[in-house]
mmCIF file with all atom_site columns, C-alpha atoms in Angstrom:
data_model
loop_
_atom_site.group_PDB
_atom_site.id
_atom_site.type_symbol
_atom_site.label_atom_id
_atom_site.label_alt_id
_atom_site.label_comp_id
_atom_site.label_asym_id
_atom_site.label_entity_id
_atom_site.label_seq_id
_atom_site.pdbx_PDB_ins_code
_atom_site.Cartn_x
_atom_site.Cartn_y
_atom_site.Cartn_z
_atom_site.occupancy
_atom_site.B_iso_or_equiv
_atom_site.pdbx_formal_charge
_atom_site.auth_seq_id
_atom_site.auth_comp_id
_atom_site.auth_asym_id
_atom_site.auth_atom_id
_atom_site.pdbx_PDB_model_num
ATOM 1   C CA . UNK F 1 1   ? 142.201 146.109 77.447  1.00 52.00 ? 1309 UNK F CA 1
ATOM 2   C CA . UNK F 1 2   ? 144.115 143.565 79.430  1.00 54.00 ? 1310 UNK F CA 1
ATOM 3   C CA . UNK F 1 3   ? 143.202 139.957 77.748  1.00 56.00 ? 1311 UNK F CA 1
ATOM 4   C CA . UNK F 1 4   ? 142.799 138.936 81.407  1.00 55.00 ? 1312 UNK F CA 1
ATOM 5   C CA . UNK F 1 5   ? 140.144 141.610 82.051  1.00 57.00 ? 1313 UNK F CA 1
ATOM 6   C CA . UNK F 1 6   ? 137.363 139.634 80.070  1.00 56.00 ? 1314 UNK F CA 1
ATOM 7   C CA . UNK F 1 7   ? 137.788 136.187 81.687  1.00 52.00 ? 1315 UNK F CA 1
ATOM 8   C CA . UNK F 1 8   ? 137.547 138.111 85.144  1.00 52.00 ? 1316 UNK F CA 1
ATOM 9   C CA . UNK F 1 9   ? 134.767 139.609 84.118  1.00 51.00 ? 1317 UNK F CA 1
ATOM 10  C CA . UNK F 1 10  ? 132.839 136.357 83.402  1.00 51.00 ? 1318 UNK F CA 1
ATOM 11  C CA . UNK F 1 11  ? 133.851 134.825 85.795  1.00 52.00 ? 1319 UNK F CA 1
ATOM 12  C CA . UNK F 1 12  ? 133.013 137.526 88.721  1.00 51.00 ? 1320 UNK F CA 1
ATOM 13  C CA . UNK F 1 13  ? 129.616 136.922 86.728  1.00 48.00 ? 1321 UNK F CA 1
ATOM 14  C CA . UNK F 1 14  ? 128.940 133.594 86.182  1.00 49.00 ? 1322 UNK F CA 1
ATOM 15  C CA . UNK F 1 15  ? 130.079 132.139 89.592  1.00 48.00 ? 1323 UNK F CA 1
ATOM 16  C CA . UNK F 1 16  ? 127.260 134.098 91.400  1.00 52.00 ? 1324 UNK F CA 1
ATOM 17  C CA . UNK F 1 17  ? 124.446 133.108 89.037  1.00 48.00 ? 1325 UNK F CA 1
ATOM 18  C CA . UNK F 1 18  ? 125.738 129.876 88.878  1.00 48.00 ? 1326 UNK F CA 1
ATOM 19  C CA . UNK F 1 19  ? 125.084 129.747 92.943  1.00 48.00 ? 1327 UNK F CA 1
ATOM 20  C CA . UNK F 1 20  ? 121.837 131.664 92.882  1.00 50.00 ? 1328 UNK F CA 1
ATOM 21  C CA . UNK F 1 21  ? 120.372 129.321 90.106  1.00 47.00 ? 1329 UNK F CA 1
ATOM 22  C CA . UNK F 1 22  ? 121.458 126.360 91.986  1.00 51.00 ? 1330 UNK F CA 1
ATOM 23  C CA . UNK F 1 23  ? 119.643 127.958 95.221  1.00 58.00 ? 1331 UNK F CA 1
ATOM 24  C CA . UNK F 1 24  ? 116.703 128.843 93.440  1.00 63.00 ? 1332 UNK F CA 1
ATOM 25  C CA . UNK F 1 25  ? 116.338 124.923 92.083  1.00 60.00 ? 1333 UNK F CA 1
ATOM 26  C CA . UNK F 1 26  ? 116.892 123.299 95.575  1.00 67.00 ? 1334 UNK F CA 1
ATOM 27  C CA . UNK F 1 27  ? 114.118 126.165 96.682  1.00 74.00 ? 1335 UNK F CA 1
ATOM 28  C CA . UNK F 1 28  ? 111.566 124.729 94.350  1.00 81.00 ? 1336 UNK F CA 1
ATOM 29  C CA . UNK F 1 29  ? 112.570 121.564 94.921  1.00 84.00 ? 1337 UNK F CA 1
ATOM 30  C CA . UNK F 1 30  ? 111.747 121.938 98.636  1.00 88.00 ? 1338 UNK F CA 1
ATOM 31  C CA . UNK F 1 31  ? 108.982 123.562 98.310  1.00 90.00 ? 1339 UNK F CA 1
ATOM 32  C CA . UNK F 1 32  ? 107.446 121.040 96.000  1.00 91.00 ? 1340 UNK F CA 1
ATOM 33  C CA . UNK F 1 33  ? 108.925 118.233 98.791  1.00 93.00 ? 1341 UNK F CA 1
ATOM 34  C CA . UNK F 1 34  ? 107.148 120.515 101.817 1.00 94.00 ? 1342 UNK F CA 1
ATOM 35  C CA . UNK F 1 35  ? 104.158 120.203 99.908  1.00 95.00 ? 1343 UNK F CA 1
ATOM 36  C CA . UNK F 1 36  ? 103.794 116.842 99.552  1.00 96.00 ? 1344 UNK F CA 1
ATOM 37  C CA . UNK F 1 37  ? 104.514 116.518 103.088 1.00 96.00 ? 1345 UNK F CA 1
ATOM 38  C CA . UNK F 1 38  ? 101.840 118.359 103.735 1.00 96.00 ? 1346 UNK F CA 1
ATOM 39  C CA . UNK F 1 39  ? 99.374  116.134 102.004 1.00 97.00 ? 1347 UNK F CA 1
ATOM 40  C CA . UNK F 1 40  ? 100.838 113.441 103.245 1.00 98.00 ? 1348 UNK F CA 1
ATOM 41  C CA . UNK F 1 41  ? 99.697  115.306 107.242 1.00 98.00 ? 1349 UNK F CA 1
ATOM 42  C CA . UNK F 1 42  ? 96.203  116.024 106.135 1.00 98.00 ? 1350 UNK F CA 1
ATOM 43  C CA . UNK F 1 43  ? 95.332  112.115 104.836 1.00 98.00 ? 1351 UNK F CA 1
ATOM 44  C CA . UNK F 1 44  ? 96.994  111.006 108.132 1.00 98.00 ? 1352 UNK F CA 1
ATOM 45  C CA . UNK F 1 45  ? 95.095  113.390 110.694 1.00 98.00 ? 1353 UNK F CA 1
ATOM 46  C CA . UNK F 1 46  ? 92.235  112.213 108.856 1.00 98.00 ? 1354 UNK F CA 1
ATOM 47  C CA . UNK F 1 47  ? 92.837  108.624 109.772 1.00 98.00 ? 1355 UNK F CA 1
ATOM 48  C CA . UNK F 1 48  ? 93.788  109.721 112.974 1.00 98.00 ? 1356 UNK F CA 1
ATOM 49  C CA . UNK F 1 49  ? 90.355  111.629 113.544 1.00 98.00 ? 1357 UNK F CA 1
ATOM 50  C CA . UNK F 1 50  ? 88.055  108.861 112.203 1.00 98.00 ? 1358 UNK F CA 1
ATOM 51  C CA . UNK F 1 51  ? 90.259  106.004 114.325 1.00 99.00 ? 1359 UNK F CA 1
ATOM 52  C CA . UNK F 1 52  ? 88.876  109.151 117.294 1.00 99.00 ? 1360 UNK F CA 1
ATOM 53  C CA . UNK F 1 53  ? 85.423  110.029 115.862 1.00 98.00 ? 1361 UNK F CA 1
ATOM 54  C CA . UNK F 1 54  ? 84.227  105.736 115.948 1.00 98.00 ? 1362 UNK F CA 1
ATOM 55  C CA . UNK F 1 55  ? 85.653  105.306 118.907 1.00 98.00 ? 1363 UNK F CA 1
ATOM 56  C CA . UNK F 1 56  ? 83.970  107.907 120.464 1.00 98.00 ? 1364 UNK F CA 1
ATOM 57  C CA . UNK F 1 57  ? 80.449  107.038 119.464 1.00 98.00 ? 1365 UNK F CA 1
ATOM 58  C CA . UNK F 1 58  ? 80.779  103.437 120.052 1.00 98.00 ? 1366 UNK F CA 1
ATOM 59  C CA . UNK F 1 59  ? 82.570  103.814 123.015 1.00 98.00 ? 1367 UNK F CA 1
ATOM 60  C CA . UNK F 1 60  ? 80.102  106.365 123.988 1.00 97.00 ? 1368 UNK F CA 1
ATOM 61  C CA . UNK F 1 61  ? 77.120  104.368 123.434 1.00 97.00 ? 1369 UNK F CA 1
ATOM 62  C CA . UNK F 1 62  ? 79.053  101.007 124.785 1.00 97.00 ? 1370 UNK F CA 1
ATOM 63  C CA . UNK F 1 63  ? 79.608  102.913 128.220 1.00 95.00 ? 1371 UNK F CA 1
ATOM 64  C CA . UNK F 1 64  ? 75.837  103.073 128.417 1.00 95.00 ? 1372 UNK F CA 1
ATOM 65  C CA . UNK F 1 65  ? 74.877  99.671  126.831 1.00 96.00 ? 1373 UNK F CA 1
ATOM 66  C CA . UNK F 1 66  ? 77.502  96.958  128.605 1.00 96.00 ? 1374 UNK F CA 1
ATOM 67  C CA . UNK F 1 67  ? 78.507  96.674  132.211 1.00 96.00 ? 1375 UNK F CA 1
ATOM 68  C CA . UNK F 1 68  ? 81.472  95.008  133.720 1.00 95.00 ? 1376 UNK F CA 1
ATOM 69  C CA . UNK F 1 69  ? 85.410  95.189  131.946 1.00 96.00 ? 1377 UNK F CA 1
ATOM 70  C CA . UNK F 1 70  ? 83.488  95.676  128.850 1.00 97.00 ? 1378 UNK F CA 1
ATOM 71  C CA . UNK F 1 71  ? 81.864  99.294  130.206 1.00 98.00 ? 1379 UNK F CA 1
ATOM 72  C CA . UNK F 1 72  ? 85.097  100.409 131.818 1.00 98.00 ? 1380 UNK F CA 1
ATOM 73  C CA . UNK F 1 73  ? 86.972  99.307  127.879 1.00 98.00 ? 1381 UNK F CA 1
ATOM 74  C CA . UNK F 1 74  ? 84.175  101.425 126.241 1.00 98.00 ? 1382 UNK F CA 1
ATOM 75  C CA . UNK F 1 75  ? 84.293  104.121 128.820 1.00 98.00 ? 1383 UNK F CA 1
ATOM 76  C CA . UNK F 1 76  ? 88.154  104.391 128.099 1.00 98.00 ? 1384 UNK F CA 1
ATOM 77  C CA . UNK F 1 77  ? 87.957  104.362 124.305 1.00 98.00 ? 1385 UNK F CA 1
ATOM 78  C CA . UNK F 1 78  ? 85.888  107.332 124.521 1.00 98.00 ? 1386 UNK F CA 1
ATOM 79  C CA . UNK F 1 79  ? 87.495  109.501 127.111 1.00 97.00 ? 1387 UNK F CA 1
ATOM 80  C CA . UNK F 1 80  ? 90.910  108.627 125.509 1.00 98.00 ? 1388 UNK F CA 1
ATOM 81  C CA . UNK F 1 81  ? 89.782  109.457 121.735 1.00 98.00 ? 1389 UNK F CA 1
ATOM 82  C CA . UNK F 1 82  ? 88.182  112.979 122.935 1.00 98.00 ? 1390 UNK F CA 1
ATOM 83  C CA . UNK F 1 83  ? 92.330  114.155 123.276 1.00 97.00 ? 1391 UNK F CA 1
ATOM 84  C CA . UNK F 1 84  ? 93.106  112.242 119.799 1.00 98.00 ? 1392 UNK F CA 1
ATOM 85  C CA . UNK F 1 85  ? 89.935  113.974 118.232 1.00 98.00 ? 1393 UNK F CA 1
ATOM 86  C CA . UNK F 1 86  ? 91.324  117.300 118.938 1.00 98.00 ? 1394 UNK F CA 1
ATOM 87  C CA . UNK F 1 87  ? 95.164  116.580 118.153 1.00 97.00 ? 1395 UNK F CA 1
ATOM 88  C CA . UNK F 1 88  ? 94.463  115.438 114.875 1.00 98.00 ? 1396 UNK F CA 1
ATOM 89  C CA . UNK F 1 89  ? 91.901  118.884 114.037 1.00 98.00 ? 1397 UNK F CA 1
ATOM 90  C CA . UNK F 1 90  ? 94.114  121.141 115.273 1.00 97.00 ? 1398 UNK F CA 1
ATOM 91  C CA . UNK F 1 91  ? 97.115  118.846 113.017 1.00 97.00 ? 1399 UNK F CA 1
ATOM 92  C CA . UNK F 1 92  ? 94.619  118.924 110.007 1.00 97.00 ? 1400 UNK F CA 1
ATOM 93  C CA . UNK F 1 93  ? 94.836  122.509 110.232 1.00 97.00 ? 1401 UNK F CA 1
ATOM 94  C CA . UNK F 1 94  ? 98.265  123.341 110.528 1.00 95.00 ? 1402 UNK F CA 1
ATOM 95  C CA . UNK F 1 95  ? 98.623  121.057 107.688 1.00 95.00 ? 1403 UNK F CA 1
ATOM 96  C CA . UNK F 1 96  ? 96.029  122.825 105.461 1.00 95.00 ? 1404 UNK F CA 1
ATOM 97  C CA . UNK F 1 97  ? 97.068  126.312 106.047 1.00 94.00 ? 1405 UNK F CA 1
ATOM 98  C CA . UNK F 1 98  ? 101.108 125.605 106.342 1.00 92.00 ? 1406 UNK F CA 1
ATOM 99  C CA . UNK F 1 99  ? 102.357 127.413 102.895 1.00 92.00 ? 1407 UNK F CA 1
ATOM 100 C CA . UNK F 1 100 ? 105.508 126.194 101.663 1.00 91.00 ? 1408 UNK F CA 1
ATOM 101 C CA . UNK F 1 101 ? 106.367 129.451 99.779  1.00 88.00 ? 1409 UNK F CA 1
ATOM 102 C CA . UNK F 1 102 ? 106.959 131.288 102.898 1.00 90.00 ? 1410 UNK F CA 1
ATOM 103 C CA . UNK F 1 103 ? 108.895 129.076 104.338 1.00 89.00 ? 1411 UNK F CA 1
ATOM 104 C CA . UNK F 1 104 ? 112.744 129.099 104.017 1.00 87.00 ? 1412 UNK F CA 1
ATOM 105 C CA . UNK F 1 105 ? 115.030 126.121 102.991 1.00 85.00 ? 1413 UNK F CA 1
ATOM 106 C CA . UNK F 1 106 ? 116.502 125.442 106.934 1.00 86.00 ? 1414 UNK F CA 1
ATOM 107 C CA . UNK F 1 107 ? 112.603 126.267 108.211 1.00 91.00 ? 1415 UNK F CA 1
ATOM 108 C CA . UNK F 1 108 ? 111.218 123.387 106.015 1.00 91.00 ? 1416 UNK F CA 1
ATOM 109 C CA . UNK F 1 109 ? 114.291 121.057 106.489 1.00 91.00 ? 1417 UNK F CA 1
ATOM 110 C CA . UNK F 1 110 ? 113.565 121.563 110.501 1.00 93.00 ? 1418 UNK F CA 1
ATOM 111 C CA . UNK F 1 111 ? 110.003 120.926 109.871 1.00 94.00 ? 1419 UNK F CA 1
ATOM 112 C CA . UNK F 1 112 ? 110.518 117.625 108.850 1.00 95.00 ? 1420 UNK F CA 1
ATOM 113 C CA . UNK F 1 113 ? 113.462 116.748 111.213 1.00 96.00 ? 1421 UNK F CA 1
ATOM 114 C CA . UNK F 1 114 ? 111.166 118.232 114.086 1.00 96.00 ? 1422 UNK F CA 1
ATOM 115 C CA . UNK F 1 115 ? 108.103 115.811 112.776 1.00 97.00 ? 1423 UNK F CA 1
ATOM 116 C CA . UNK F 1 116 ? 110.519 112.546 112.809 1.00 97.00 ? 1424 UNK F CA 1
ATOM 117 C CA . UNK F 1 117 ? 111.946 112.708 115.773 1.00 98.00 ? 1425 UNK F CA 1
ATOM 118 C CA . UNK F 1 118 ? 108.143 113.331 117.816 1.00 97.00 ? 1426 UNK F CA 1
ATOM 119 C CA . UNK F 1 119 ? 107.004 110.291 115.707 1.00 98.00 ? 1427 UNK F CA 1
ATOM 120 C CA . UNK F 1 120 ? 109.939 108.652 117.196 1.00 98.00 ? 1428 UNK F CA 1
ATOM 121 C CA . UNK F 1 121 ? 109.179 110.383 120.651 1.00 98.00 ? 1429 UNK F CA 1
ATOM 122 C CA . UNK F 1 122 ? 105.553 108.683 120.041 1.00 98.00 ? 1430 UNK F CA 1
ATOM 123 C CA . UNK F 1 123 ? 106.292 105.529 119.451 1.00 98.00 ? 1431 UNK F CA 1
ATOM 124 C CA . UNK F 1 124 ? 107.904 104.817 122.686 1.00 98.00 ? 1432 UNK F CA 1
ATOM 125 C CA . UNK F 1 125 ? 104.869 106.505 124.402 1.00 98.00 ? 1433 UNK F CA 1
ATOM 126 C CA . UNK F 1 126 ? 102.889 104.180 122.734 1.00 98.00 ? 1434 UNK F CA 1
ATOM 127 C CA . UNK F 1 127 ? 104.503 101.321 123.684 1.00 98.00 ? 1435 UNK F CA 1
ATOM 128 C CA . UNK F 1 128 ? 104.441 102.033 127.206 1.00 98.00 ? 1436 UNK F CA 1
ATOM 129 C CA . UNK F 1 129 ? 100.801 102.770 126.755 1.00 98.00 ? 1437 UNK F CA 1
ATOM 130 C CA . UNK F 1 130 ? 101.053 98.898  125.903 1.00 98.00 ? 1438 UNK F CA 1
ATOM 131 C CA . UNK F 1 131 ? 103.166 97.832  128.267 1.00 98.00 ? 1439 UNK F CA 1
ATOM 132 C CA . UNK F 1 132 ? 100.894 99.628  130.953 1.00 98.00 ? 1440 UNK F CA 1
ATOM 133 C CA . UNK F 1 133 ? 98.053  98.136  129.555 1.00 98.00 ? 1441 UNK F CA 1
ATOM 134 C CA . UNK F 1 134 ? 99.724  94.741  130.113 1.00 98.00 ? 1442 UNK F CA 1
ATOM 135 C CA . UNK F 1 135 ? 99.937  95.295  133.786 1.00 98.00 ? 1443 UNK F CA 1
ATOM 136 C CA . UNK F 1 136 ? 96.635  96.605  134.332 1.00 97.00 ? 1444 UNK F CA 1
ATOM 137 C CA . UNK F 1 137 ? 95.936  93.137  132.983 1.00 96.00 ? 1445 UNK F CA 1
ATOM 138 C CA . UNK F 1 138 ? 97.572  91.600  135.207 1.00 96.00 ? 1446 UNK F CA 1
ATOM 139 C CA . UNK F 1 139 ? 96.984  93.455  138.373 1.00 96.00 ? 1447 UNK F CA 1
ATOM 140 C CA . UNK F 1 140 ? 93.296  93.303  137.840 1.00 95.00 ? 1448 UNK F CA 1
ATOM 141 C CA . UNK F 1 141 ? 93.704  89.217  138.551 1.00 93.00 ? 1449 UNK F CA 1
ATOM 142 C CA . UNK F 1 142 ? 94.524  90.170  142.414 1.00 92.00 ? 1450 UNK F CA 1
ATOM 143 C CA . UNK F 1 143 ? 92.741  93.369  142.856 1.00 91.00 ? 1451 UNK F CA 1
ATOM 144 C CA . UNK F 1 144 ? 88.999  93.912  143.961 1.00 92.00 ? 1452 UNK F CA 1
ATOM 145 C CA . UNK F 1 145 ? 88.488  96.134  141.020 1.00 94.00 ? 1453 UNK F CA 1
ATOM 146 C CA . UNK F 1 146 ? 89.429  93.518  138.442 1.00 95.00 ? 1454 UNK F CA 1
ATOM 147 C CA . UNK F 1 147 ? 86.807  94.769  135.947 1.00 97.00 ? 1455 UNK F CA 1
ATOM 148 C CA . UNK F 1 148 ? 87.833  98.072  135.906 1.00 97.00 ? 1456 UNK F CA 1
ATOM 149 C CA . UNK F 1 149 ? 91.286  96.810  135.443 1.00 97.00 ? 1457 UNK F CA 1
ATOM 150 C CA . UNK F 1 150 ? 90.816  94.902  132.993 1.00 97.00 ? 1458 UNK F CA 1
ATOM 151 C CA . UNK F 1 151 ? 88.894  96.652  131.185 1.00 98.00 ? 1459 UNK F CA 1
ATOM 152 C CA . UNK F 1 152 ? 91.159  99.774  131.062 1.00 98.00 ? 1460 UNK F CA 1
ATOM 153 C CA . UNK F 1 153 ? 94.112  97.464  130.591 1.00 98.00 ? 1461 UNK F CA 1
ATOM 154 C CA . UNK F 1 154 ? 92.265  96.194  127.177 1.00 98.00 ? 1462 UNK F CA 1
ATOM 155 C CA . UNK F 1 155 ? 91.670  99.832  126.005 1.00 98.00 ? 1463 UNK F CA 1
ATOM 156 C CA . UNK F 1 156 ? 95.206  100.660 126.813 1.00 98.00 ? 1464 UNK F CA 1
ATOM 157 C CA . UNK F 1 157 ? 96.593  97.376  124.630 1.00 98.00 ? 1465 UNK F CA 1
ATOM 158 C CA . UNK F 1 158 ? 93.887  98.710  121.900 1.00 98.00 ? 1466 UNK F CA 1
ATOM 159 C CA . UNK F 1 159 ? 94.587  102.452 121.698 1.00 98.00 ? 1467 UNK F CA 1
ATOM 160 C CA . UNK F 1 160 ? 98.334  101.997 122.369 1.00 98.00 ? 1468 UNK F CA 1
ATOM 161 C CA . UNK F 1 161 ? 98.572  99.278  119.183 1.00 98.00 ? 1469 UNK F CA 1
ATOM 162 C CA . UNK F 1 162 ? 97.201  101.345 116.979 1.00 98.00 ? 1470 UNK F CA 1
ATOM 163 C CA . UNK F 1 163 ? 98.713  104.570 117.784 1.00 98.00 ? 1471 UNK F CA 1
ATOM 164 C CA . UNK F 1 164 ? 102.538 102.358 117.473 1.00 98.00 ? 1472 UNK F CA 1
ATOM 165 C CA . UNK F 1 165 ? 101.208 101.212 114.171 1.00 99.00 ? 1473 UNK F CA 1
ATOM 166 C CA . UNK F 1 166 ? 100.013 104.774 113.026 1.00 98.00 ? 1474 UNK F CA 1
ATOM 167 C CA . UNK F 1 167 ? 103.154 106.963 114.068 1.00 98.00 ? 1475 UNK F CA 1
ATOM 168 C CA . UNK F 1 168 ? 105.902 104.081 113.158 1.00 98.00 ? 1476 UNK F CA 1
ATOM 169 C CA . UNK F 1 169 ? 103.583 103.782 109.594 1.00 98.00 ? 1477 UNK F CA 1
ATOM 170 C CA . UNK F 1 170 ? 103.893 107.751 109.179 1.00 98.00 ? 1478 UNK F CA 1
ATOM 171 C CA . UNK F 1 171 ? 107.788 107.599 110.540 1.00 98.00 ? 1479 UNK F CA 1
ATOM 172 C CA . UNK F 1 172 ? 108.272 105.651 107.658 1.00 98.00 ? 1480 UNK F CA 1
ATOM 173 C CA . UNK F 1 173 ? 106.195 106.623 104.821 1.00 98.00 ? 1481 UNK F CA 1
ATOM 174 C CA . UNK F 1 174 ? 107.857 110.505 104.952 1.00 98.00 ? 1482 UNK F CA 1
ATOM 175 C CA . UNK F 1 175 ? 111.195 108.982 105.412 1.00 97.00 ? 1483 UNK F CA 1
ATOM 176 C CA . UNK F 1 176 ? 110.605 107.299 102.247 1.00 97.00 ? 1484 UNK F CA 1
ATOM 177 C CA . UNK F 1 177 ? 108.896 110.506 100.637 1.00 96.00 ? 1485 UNK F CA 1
ATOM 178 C CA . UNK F 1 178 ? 112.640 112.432 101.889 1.00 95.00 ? 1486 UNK F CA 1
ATOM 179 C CA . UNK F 1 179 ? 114.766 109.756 100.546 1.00 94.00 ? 1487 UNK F CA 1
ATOM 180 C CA . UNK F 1 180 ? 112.927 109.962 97.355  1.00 92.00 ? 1488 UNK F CA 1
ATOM 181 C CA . UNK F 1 181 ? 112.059 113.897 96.832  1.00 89.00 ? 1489 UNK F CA 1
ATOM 182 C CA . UNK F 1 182 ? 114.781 115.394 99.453  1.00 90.00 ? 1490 UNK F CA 1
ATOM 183 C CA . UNK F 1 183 ? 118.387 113.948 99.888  1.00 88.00 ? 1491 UNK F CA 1
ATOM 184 C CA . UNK F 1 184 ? 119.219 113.278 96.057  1.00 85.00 ? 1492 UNK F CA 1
ATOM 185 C CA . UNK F 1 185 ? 118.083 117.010 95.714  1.00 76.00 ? 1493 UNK F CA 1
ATOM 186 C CA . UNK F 1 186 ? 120.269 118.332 99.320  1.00 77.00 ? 1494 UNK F CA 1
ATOM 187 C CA . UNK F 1 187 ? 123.026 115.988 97.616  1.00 68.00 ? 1495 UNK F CA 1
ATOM 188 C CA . UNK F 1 188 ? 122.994 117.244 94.423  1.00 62.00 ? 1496 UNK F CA 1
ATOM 189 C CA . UNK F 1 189 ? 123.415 121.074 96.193  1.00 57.00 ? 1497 UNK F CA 1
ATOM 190 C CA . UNK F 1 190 ? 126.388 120.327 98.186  1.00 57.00 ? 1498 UNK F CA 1
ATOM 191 C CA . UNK F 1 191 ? 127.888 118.667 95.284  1.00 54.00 ? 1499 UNK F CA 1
ATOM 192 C CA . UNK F 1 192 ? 127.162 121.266 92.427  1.00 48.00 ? 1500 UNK F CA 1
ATOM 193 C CA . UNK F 1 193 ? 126.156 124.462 94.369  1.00 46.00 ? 1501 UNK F CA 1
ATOM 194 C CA . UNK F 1 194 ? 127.884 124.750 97.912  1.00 44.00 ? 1502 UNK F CA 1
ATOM 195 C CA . UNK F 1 195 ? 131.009 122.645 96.189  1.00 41.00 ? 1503 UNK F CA 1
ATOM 196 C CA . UNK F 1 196 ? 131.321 124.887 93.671  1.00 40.00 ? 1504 UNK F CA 1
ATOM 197 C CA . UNK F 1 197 ? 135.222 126.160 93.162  1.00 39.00 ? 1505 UNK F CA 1
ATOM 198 C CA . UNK F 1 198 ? 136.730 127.141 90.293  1.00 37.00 ? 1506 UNK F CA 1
ATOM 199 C CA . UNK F 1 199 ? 140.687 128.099 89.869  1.00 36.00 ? 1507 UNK F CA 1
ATOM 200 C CA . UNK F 1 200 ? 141.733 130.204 87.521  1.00 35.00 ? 1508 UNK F CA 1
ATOM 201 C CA . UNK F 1 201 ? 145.462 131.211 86.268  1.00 40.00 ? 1509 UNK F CA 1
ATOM 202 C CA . UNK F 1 202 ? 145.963 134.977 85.351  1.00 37.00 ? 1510 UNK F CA 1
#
């Protein structure tokens, strides 16, 4: 047998494992980091539906209990929350029953890039929610409906504040979750899977 024939042999061998074992790490890896994620989804549409569930009852009972700005600020909170209420269940639930294992690599990767850039989308929703809020403020000072303006224009400043503070806070706290638990790992593949070349001399 050629002396050649073994180190062929090996290597027509070992350079395919190599790659399968390094794709098989980065799955787990992933998987683990899609998991996580998913926690991370289920404690935040939990905040999300309490911030929705309080506002609702006060502002339900507040509609019925104050008059003036204050009514049309309570009547607001509630109407407004009854939306937020059902985006966070139906988030709660995709969270819960979103399995990892059956996901591929590029579906959980686009996952995450998909969630970041609608937080992003968010936040400047929110802050025109604010900025609308500001002149409903300010229109209500020359308008015969100044209560109602007001009073909207308050809810508006509320509910757009702490939706900016919720989706920048969640923004931020996967992107440091990904920096931790996903780019050393998507690093580590390109550099000792997908960069993989050996050169040998027969």
């Amino acid at each position: 047998m050629n002396h050649k024939t073994p180190l062929l042999l090996f290597t027509m061998v070992f350079i395919p494992l190599n790659f399968l074992f390094a794709q098989r790490a980065i799955s787990d890896k992933l998987q683990h980091f899609q998991a996580k994620r998913n926690d991370i989804n289920q404690t935040a549409m939990l905040v999300l539906g309490s911030w929705a569930a309080a506002n609702i009852l006060v502002g339900s009972i507040g509609n019925f209990k104050t008059e003036g700005e204050t009514k049309y600020f309570h009547q607001l909170n509630a109407t407004w929350n009854a939306v937020n209420l059902g985006i966070a269940a139906l988030g709660y639930f995709k969270a819960v029953h979103s399995d990892p294992a059956a996901m591929t690599n590029v579906e959980m990767l686009k996952d995450y890039n998909s969630l970041q850039s609608f937080l992003l989308l968010n936040a400047g929703l929110d802050a025109a929610y604010i900025m609308t809020g500001l002149y409903l403020k300010e229109k209500s000072k020359h308008s015969s409906s100044a209560e109602r303006l007001k009073g909207y224009g308050n809810s508006l400043l509320l509910q757009g504040g702490f939706l900016l503070l919720f989706d920048v806070s969640l923004y931020f706290i996967h992107l440091n979750h990904a920096n931790i638990h996903l780019y050393p790992h998507l690093e580590s593949l390109a550099a000792g899977g997908f960069g993989l070349g050996i050169s040998i001399r027969l």
